[in-house]
Amino acid sequence: MENRDAAGAYLEVRGLVKRFGDDRAVDDISFAIPRGYFLTLLGPSGCGKTTTLMSIAGLHRIDAGSISVGGTVYTSPADGIILTTEKRDIGMVFQSYAIWPHMTVVQNVAYPLEIRKVARGEIDDRVADVLRLVGLTDMAGKLATQLSGGQQQRAALARAIISHPRLLLFDEPLSNLDLKLREQMRVELKRIQHEVGITSVYVTHDQSEALVMSDEIIVMSKGRIEQKGGPREIYTRPVNRYVSNFIGVVNLLKGRVVKVNGAGSGQIEVSEGGMCVQLPCRLSGDMAVGADAILSVRPENVQATRENGGGQCLEGEVLQAIFLGNCIDCRVRWGAYEWKVLAHPRTRLRKGEKVFLRLDPSHTLAVRP
């Protein structure tokens, strides 16, 4: 089969369609990433992210499109190519760990090499190396049932990478762990992936995991890609209301574009409960004057002060002020809208106070509805 990968692409998905009956779980999506990248498919339940992962793994037979890795076409129905899962050289880490409880850690990790009939001496060396990498050397002789949740996940990761697969797939592997352990493990997973250099695809609904771990993020909804980009781009430059709202906390107000300047800037007019204001902002994509838009502003990009320092401000009333140590989590009423604001603790804002909200135009976005 002719190599159809784009220049620099290692994993490439083109026009992927997967149906379940009349339902298009994945609806004509395409993306590509270079070798060694950590890609996260992010979205709510039912958005198509796990179906995409399982299609890459060969656990779902796709209806249209193609999937290729390193120039090898794994599946392409139009060309009659369907490579079975065991021939795709893929490592997988599941939500349920899927390690065998009757085996020791060493036995679990060694199993992929044993079924490949690798020499015993090489197996022992590689198992020792990978257990050292994931921090389980001292647990080598323990049964899986004697491990904590985090240790079981490390054992599952060690088993997935020991055969040096071409691709590493993660299906919400941290969702069964408590918050503190989940935060530790996402950093560890990224460290290990970086050290071994295996191209990885990670599925999650947790936007914090995606932002911490990913080189690239694909935000999905209803079987389609809403936006693809790096963590900073996805967070600071969402393309529409859906992405703005799904990634982190955000203030969203309906409005319309009233001015378009050069270099992607302009003005948006928003009205709430009898209040109306025009604000300078950045424009997401091609927006014309009069177009419906959504004002998108992160709470940390809203400055709250007791004094009106001049310029364009929104005057409001503090409804809630919760001290969190490094900031004050505020709700400020402006017209009929409650702004979410993260204020500096030195401001010492109090419930019932009048405040002025100032928005930095470089962090104020007009996005598509």
Tab-separated table of C-alpha atoms in Angstrom:
chain	number	residue	atom	x	y	z
A	1	MET	CA	0.000	0.000	0.000
A	2	GLU	CA	1.307	3.476	-0.851
A	3	ASN	CA	2.427	5.589	2.112
A	4	ARG	CA	-0.226	8.295	2.390
A	5	ASP	CA	0.948	9.836	5.676
A	6	ALA	CA	1.329	13.597	5.753
A	7	ALA	CA	4.855	14.940	6.079
A	8	GLY	CA	6.035	14.558	9.662
A	9	ALA	CA	2.974	12.561	10.750
A	10	TYR	CA	3.442	9.292	12.636
A	11	LEU	CA	-0.144	8.501	13.632
A	12	GLU	CA	-2.632	9.640	11.015
A	13	VAL	CA	-6.405	9.253	11.074
A	14	ARG	CA	-8.274	10.296	7.931
A	15	GLY	CA	-12.025	10.602	7.466
A	16	LEU	CA	-12.774	8.124	10.252
A	17	VAL	CA	-16.410	7.019	10.441
A	18	LYS	CA	-17.777	4.470	12.904
A	19	ARG	CA	-21.475	3.662	13.102
A	20	PHE	CA	-23.471	1.688	15.622
A	21	GLY	CA	-26.724	1.044	13.800
A	22	ASP	CA	-27.980	4.409	12.578
A	23	ASP	CA	-25.834	6.312	15.087
A	24	ARG	CA	-22.573	7.844	13.875
A	25	ALA	CA	-20.424	7.510	16.992
A	26	VAL	CA	-17.487	8.993	15.066
A	27	ASP	CA	-18.424	11.264	12.192
A	28	ASP	CA	-15.690	11.854	9.599
A	29	ILE	CA	-12.785	12.991	11.789
A	30	SER	CA	-9.177	13.491	10.727
A	31	PHE	CA	-6.004	14.284	12.658
A	32	ALA	CA	-2.278	13.525	12.648
A	33	ILE	CA	0.540	13.738	15.214
A	34	PRO	CA	4.338	13.314	15.009
A	35	ARG	CA	6.295	10.445	16.536
A	36	GLY	CA	6.671	10.643	20.319
A	37	TYR	CA	3.697	12.981	20.880
A	38	PHE	CA	1.198	12.625	23.702
A	39	LEU	CA	-2.273	13.256	22.247
A	40	THR	CA	-5.385	13.498	24.417
A	41	LEU	CA	-8.917	12.932	23.144
A	42	LEU	CA	-11.041	15.019	25.493
A	43	GLY	CA	-14.789	15.246	25.852
A	44	PRO	CA	-17.883	14.104	27.760
A	45	SER	CA	-19.367	10.618	27.681
A	46	GLY	CA	-20.750	9.764	24.257
A	47	CYS	CA	-18.581	12.238	22.328
A	48	GLY	CA	-16.759	9.517	20.368
A	49	LYS	CA	-13.360	9.622	22.053
A	50	THR	CA	-13.308	6.001	23.272
A	51	THR	CA	-14.738	4.766	19.966
A	52	THR	CA	-11.869	6.538	18.201
A	53	LEU	CA	-9.338	4.921	20.548
A	54	MET	CA	-10.834	1.465	20.072
A	55	SER	CA	-10.813	1.977	16.305
A	56	ILE	CA	-7.092	2.775	16.415
A	57	ALA	CA	-6.560	-0.368	18.507
A	58	GLY	CA	-8.491	-2.489	16.033
A	59	LEU	CA	-11.167	-3.388	18.570
A	60	HIS	CA	-13.789	-1.684	16.384
A	61	ARG	CA	-14.079	-2.251	12.641
A	62	ILE	CA	-14.472	1.189	11.083
A	63	ASP	CA	-17.021	1.980	8.365
A	64	ALA	CA	-14.944	4.514	6.428
A	65	GLY	CA	-11.623	6.317	6.466
A	66	SER	CA	-8.124	5.079	7.250
A	67	ILE	CA	-5.725	4.751	10.174
A	68	SER	CA	-1.968	4.495	9.680
A	69	VAL	CA	1.038	4.405	12.020
A	70	GLY	CA	4.570	5.095	10.883
A	71	GLY	CA	3.608	4.702	7.241
A	72	THR	CA	1.838	1.365	7.766
A	73	VAL	CA	-1.872	1.416	6.993
A	74	TYR	CA	-3.662	-0.373	9.842
A	75	THR	CA	-7.131	-0.156	8.396
A	76	SER	CA	-8.749	1.247	5.271
A	77	PRO	CA	-12.098	-0.314	4.281
A	78	ALA	CA	-11.972	1.293	0.832
A	79	ASP	CA	-8.697	-0.521	0.140
A	80	GLY	CA	-9.712	-3.779	1.827
A	81	ILE	CA	-7.086	-3.393	4.565
A	82	ILE	CA	-7.961	-4.577	8.076
A	83	LEU	CA	-4.973	-5.369	10.276
A	84	THR	CA	-5.965	-7.410	13.344
A	85	THR	CA	-5.332	-6.027	16.820
A	86	GLU	CA	-2.496	-8.436	17.623
A	87	LYS	CA	-0.635	-7.358	14.472
A	88	ARG	CA	-0.808	-3.631	15.212
A	89	ASP	CA	1.948	-3.675	17.861
A	90	ILE	CA	-0.021	-1.535	20.303
A	91	GLY	CA	0.195	-1.316	24.100
A	92	MET	CA	-2.988	-0.518	26.029
A	93	VAL	CA	-3.666	0.678	29.574
A	94	PHE	CA	-7.287	0.308	30.643
A	95	GLN	CA	-9.421	2.003	33.281
A	96	SER	CA	-9.789	-1.350	35.084
A	97	TYR	CA	-5.982	-2.035	34.996
A	98	ALA	CA	-6.679	-5.539	33.511
A	99	ILE	CA	-3.770	-7.186	35.317
A	100	TRP	CA	-4.059	-10.802	36.377
A	101	PRO	CA	-4.686	-11.171	40.140
A	102	HIS	CA	-3.166	-14.660	40.381
A	103	MET	CA	0.189	-13.495	38.989
A	104	THR	CA	2.994	-11.543	40.620
A	105	VAL	CA	4.053	-8.159	39.303
A	106	VAL	CA	7.003	-9.759	37.503
A	107	GLN	CA	4.769	-12.388	35.904
A	108	ASN	CA	2.249	-9.789	34.759
A	109	VAL	CA	4.906	-7.554	33.242
A	110	ALA	CA	6.848	-10.407	31.620
A	111	TYR	CA	3.802	-11.976	29.962
A	112	PRO	CA	3.883	-9.979	26.679
A	113	LEU	CA	7.504	-11.048	26.143
A	114	GLU	CA	6.827	-14.663	27.046
A	115	ILE	CA	4.095	-15.036	24.444
A	116	ARG	CA	6.549	-13.591	21.906
A	117	LYS	CA	9.017	-16.295	23.006
A	118	VAL	CA	11.750	-13.810	23.945
A	119	ALA	CA	14.808	-15.445	25.567
A	120	ARG	CA	14.570	-15.788	29.359
A	121	GLY	CA	17.671	-13.735	30.052
A	122	GLU	CA	16.396	-10.832	27.944
A	123	ILE	CA	12.999	-11.026	29.617
A	124	ASP	CA	14.599	-10.766	33.070
A	125	ASP	CA	16.700	-7.764	32.036
A	126	ARG	CA	13.825	-5.911	30.392
A	127	VAL	CA	11.440	-6.583	33.282
A	128	ALA	CA	14.015	-5.246	35.758
A	129	ASP	CA	14.516	-2.123	33.629
A	130	VAL	CA	10.813	-1.351	33.226
A	131	LEU	CA	10.005	-1.975	36.908
A	132	ARG	CA	12.756	0.467	37.816
A	133	LEU	CA	11.257	2.992	35.391
A	134	VAL	CA	7.773	2.783	36.953
A	135	GLY	CA	9.058	2.543	40.538
A	136	LEU	CA	7.911	-1.022	41.299
A	137	THR	CA	11.235	-2.802	41.845
A	138	ASP	CA	10.421	-3.463	45.505
A	139	MET	CA	7.009	-4.893	44.561
A	140	ALA	CA	8.286	-7.334	41.947
A	141	GLY	CA	7.313	-10.462	43.886
A	142	LYS	CA	3.942	-9.215	45.129
A	143	LEU	CA	0.637	-10.489	43.805
A	144	ALA	CA	-1.500	-7.934	41.976
A	145	THR	CA	-4.082	-8.143	44.784
A	146	GLN	CA	-1.446	-6.899	47.243
A	147	LEU	CA	-0.912	-3.651	45.344
A	148	SER	CA	-2.624	-0.298	45.820
A	149	GLY	CA	-4.632	1.214	42.980
A	150	GLY	CA	-1.732	3.418	41.924
A	151	GLN	CA	0.703	0.493	42.019
A	152	GLN	CA	-1.654	-1.633	39.922
A	153	GLN	CA	-1.809	1.155	37.363
A	154	ARG	CA	1.995	1.310	37.265
A	155	ALA	CA	2.133	-2.453	36.752
A	156	ALA	CA	-0.372	-2.168	33.900
A	157	LEU	CA	1.750	0.582	32.320
A	158	ALA	CA	4.919	-1.499	32.694
A	159	ARG	CA	3.241	-4.432	30.944
A	160	ALA	CA	2.050	-2.138	28.143
A	161	ILE	CA	5.472	-0.646	27.384
A	162	ILE	CA	7.808	-3.604	27.943
A	163	SER	CA	7.480	-4.837	24.361
A	164	HIS	CA	8.352	-1.373	22.975
A	165	PRO	CA	5.076	-1.001	21.037
A	166	ARG	CA	4.678	1.399	18.128
A	167	LEU	CA	1.751	3.080	19.873
A	168	LEU	CA	0.524	3.364	23.463
A	169	LEU	CA	-3.211	3.808	24.135
A	170	PHE	CA	-4.790	4.891	27.441
A	171	ASP	CA	-8.517	4.476	28.141
A	172	GLU	CA	-9.282	6.763	31.137
A	173	PRO	CA	-6.627	4.972	33.225
A	174	LEU	CA	-6.785	7.265	36.273
A	175	SER	CA	-10.537	7.532	36.783
A	176	ASN	CA	-10.612	4.872	39.529
A	177	LEU	CA	-8.000	6.629	41.675
A	178	ASP	CA	-8.634	9.213	44.382
A	179	LEU	CA	-7.901	12.869	43.611
A	180	LYS	CA	-4.476	13.122	45.261
A	181	LEU	CA	-3.209	9.896	43.678
A	182	ARG	CA	-4.683	10.901	40.319
A	183	GLU	CA	-2.743	14.168	40.421
A	184	GLN	CA	0.479	12.297	41.231
A	185	MET	CA	-0.053	9.637	38.586
A	186	ARG	CA	-0.773	12.008	35.705
A	187	VAL	CA	2.628	13.642	36.244
A	188	GLU	CA	4.283	10.224	36.509
A	189	LEU	CA	2.569	8.917	33.368
A	190	LYS	CA	3.771	11.907	31.388
A	191	ARG	CA	7.317	11.514	32.750
A	192	ILE	CA	7.442	7.831	31.844
A	193	GLN	CA	5.944	8.410	28.397
A	194	HIS	CA	8.541	11.111	27.751
A	195	GLU	CA	11.376	8.813	28.845
A	196	VAL	CA	10.327	5.867	26.680
A	197	GLY	CA	9.295	8.125	23.781
A	198	ILE	CA	6.309	6.048	22.668
A	199	THR	CA	3.646	7.930	20.700
A	200	SER	CA	0.562	7.917	22.928
A	201	VAL	CA	-3.167	8.535	22.664
A	202	TYR	CA	-4.981	9.213	25.930
A	203	VAL	CA	-8.755	9.323	26.458
A	204	THR	CA	-10.287	11.324	29.312
A	205	HIS	CA	-13.187	13.576	30.276
A	206	ASP	CA	-10.964	15.364	32.837
A	207	GLN	CA	-9.748	18.672	31.406
A	208	SER	CA	-7.083	19.024	34.128
A	209	GLU	CA	-5.494	15.736	33.035
A	210	ALA	CA	-5.537	16.893	29.439
A	211	LEU	CA	-3.901	20.239	30.207
A	212	VAL	CA	-1.169	18.715	32.392
A	213	MET	CA	-0.210	15.730	30.253
A	214	SER	CA	-0.731	16.580	26.594
A	215	ASP	CA	1.403	17.825	23.749
A	216	GLU	CA	-1.818	18.097	21.730
A	217	ILE	CA	-5.491	18.024	22.752
A	218	ILE	CA	-8.474	17.177	20.578
A	219	VAL	CA	-11.772	18.353	22.063
A	220	MET	CA	-14.656	16.227	20.779
A	221	SER	CA	-18.444	16.555	20.765
A	222	LYS	CA	-21.077	14.299	19.190
A	223	GLY	CA	-18.540	12.340	17.175
A	224	ARG	CA	-16.796	15.400	15.740
A	225	ILE	CA	-13.685	17.424	16.490
A	226	GLU	CA	-14.445	20.869	17.902
A	227	GLN	CA	-10.822	22.013	18.242
A	228	LYS	CA	-7.285	20.636	18.102
A	229	GLY	CA	-4.252	22.375	19.571
A	230	GLY	CA	-1.741	22.583	22.392
A	231	PRO	CA	-2.950	22.922	26.002
A	232	ARG	CA	-2.236	26.662	26.169
A	233	GLU	CA	-3.963	27.331	22.847
A	234	ILE	CA	-7.040	25.310	23.796
A	235	TYR	CA	-7.318	27.118	27.133
A	236	THR	CA	-6.565	30.674	26.007
A	237	ARG	CA	-7.983	30.623	22.463
A	238	PRO	CA	-11.073	28.382	22.381
A	239	VAL	CA	-12.845	28.566	19.035
A	240	ASN	CA	-16.432	28.389	20.294
A	241	ARG	CA	-18.722	28.350	23.312
A	242	TYR	CA	-18.511	24.567	23.690
A	243	VAL	CA	-14.714	24.487	24.020
A	244	SER	CA	-14.680	27.587	26.253
A	245	ASN	CA	-17.167	26.014	28.619
A	246	PHE	CA	-15.648	22.530	28.633
A	247	ILE	CA	-12.071	23.600	29.366
A	248	GLY	CA	-11.920	25.145	32.836
A	249	VAL	CA	-14.164	27.804	34.383
A	250	VAL	CA	-15.259	30.710	32.204
A	251	ASN	CA	-17.610	33.673	32.002
A	252	LEU	CA	-19.851	33.416	28.930
A	253	LEU	CA	-22.238	36.164	27.765
A	254	LYS	CA	-24.212	36.461	24.532
A	255	GLY	CA	-23.349	39.426	22.367
A	256	ARG	CA	-22.623	40.653	18.861
A	257	VAL	CA	-19.573	41.959	17.068
A	258	VAL	CA	-19.755	45.737	16.621
A	259	LYS	CA	-16.259	46.455	15.321
A	260	VAL	CA	-13.552	44.524	13.481
A	261	ASN	CA	-9.972	45.781	13.558
A	262	GLY	CA	-6.895	44.245	12.004
A	263	ALA	CA	-4.872	41.364	13.487
A	264	GLY	CA	-7.896	39.529	14.869
A	265	SER	CA	-9.155	42.199	17.241
A	266	GLY	CA	-12.391	44.151	17.512
A	267	GLN	CA	-15.259	45.005	19.863
A	268	ILE	CA	-18.196	43.008	21.194
A	269	GLU	CA	-21.402	44.412	22.661
A	270	VAL	CA	-23.066	42.515	25.514
A	271	SER	CA	-26.322	43.278	27.329
A	272	GLU	CA	-27.607	41.788	30.591
A	273	GLY	CA	-30.549	42.896	32.702
A	274	GLY	CA	-30.682	46.426	31.387
A	275	MET	CA	-26.900	46.857	31.354
A	276	CYS	CA	-25.106	47.264	28.034
A	277	VAL	CA	-21.412	47.665	27.281
A	278	GLN	CA	-19.025	47.485	24.341
A	279	LEU	CA	-15.704	45.812	25.107
A	280	PRO	CA	-12.475	45.560	23.103
A	281	CYS	CA	-11.575	41.923	22.503
A	282	ARG	CA	-9.864	39.341	20.340
A	283	LEU	CA	-11.964	37.719	17.635
A	284	SER	CA	-11.915	33.948	17.150
A	285	GLY	CA	-11.740	33.147	13.441
A	286	ASP	CA	-13.389	35.231	10.743
A	287	MET	CA	-16.099	37.357	12.331
A	288	ALA	CA	-17.941	40.207	10.624
A	289	VAL	CA	-19.664	43.229	12.138
A	290	GLY	CA	-23.152	42.235	13.279
A	291	ALA	CA	-22.290	38.563	13.805
A	292	ASP	CA	-23.663	36.829	16.880
A	293	ALA	CA	-20.863	35.963	19.303
A	294	ILE	CA	-20.140	34.794	22.824
A	295	LEU	CA	-17.975	36.830	25.167
A	296	SER	CA	-15.518	34.393	26.817
A	297	VAL	CA	-13.390	35.520	29.780
A	298	ARG	CA	-11.591	33.354	32.351
A	299	PRO	CA	-12.115	34.360	36.029
A	300	GLU	CA	-8.383	34.953	36.530
A	301	ASN	CA	-8.468	37.536	33.731
A	302	VAL	CA	-11.062	39.756	35.408
A	303	GLN	CA	-9.611	42.426	37.692
A	304	ALA	CA	-11.852	43.561	40.557
A	305	THR	CA	-11.155	46.878	42.335
A	306	ARG	CA	-13.052	49.193	44.677
A	307	GLU	CA	-12.051	52.265	42.720
A	308	ASN	CA	-12.875	53.108	39.125
A	309	GLY	CA	-9.452	53.732	37.665
A	310	GLY	CA	-10.866	55.083	34.430
A	311	GLY	CA	-11.343	53.346	31.115
A	312	GLN	CA	-13.942	50.732	30.332
A	313	CYS	CA	-15.223	49.111	33.561
A	314	LEU	CA	-18.263	47.116	34.640
A	315	GLU	CA	-19.777	48.261	37.936
A	316	GLY	CA	-21.224	45.467	40.051
A	317	GLU	CA	-21.969	44.147	43.538
A	318	VAL	CA	-20.088	41.365	45.316
A	319	LEU	CA	-22.507	38.508	46.017
A	320	GLN	CA	-19.931	36.053	47.364
A	321	ALA	CA	-16.291	36.246	48.429
A	322	ILE	CA	-14.569	33.028	49.523
A	323	PHE	CA	-10.970	33.178	50.727
A	324	LEU	CA	-8.938	30.324	49.173
A	325	GLY	CA	-5.467	31.347	50.348
A	326	ASN	CA	-3.871	32.268	47.051
A	327	CYS	CA	-6.978	34.089	45.785
A	328	ILE	CA	-10.530	35.175	46.596
A	329	ASP	CA	-13.236	33.345	44.651
A	330	CYS	CA	-15.902	35.971	43.972
A	331	ARG	CA	-19.301	36.249	42.355
A	332	VAL	CA	-20.125	39.754	41.182
A	333	ARG	CA	-23.588	40.757	39.942
A	334	TRP	CA	-23.705	42.954	36.857
A	335	GLY	CA	-27.233	43.438	35.605
A	336	ALA	CA	-28.719	39.933	35.547
A	337	TYR	CA	-25.345	38.205	35.169
A	338	GLU	CA	-23.046	36.827	37.874
A	339	TRP	CA	-19.390	37.228	36.974
A	340	LYS	CA	-16.933	34.633	38.256
A	341	VAL	CA	-13.799	36.438	39.447
A	342	LEU	CA	-10.544	35.247	41.024
A	343	ALA	CA	-9.268	38.297	42.905
A	344	HIS	CA	-5.928	38.813	44.627
A	345	PRO	CA	-6.241	38.127	48.392
A	346	ARG	CA	-4.928	41.611	49.189
A	347	THR	CA	-8.102	43.127	47.751
A	348	ARG	CA	-10.050	41.765	50.769
A	349	LEU	CA	-13.369	41.995	48.955
A	350	ARG	CA	-16.525	41.553	51.036
A	351	LYS	CA	-20.076	40.531	50.239
A	352	GLY	CA	-22.299	43.538	49.447
A	353	GLU	CA	-19.468	45.825	48.338
A	354	LYS	CA	-19.564	47.784	45.101
A	355	VAL	CA	-16.695	46.843	42.777
A	356	PHE	CA	-15.461	47.676	39.305
A	357	LEU	CA	-14.504	44.918	36.898
A	358	ARG	CA	-11.836	45.581	34.298
A	359	LEU	CA	-11.191	43.184	31.421
A	360	ASP	CA	-7.858	42.949	29.620
A	361	PRO	CA	-8.620	43.069	25.859
A	362	SER	CA	-5.820	40.573	25.159
A	363	HIS	CA	-7.603	37.998	27.347
A	364	THR	CA	-11.161	38.896	26.325
A	365	LEU	CA	-12.427	36.679	23.528
A	366	ALA	CA	-15.384	36.773	21.151
A	367	VAL	CA	-16.053	33.181	20.053
A	368	ARG	CA	-18.627	31.465	17.871
A	369	PRO	CA	-21.893	30.516	19.604
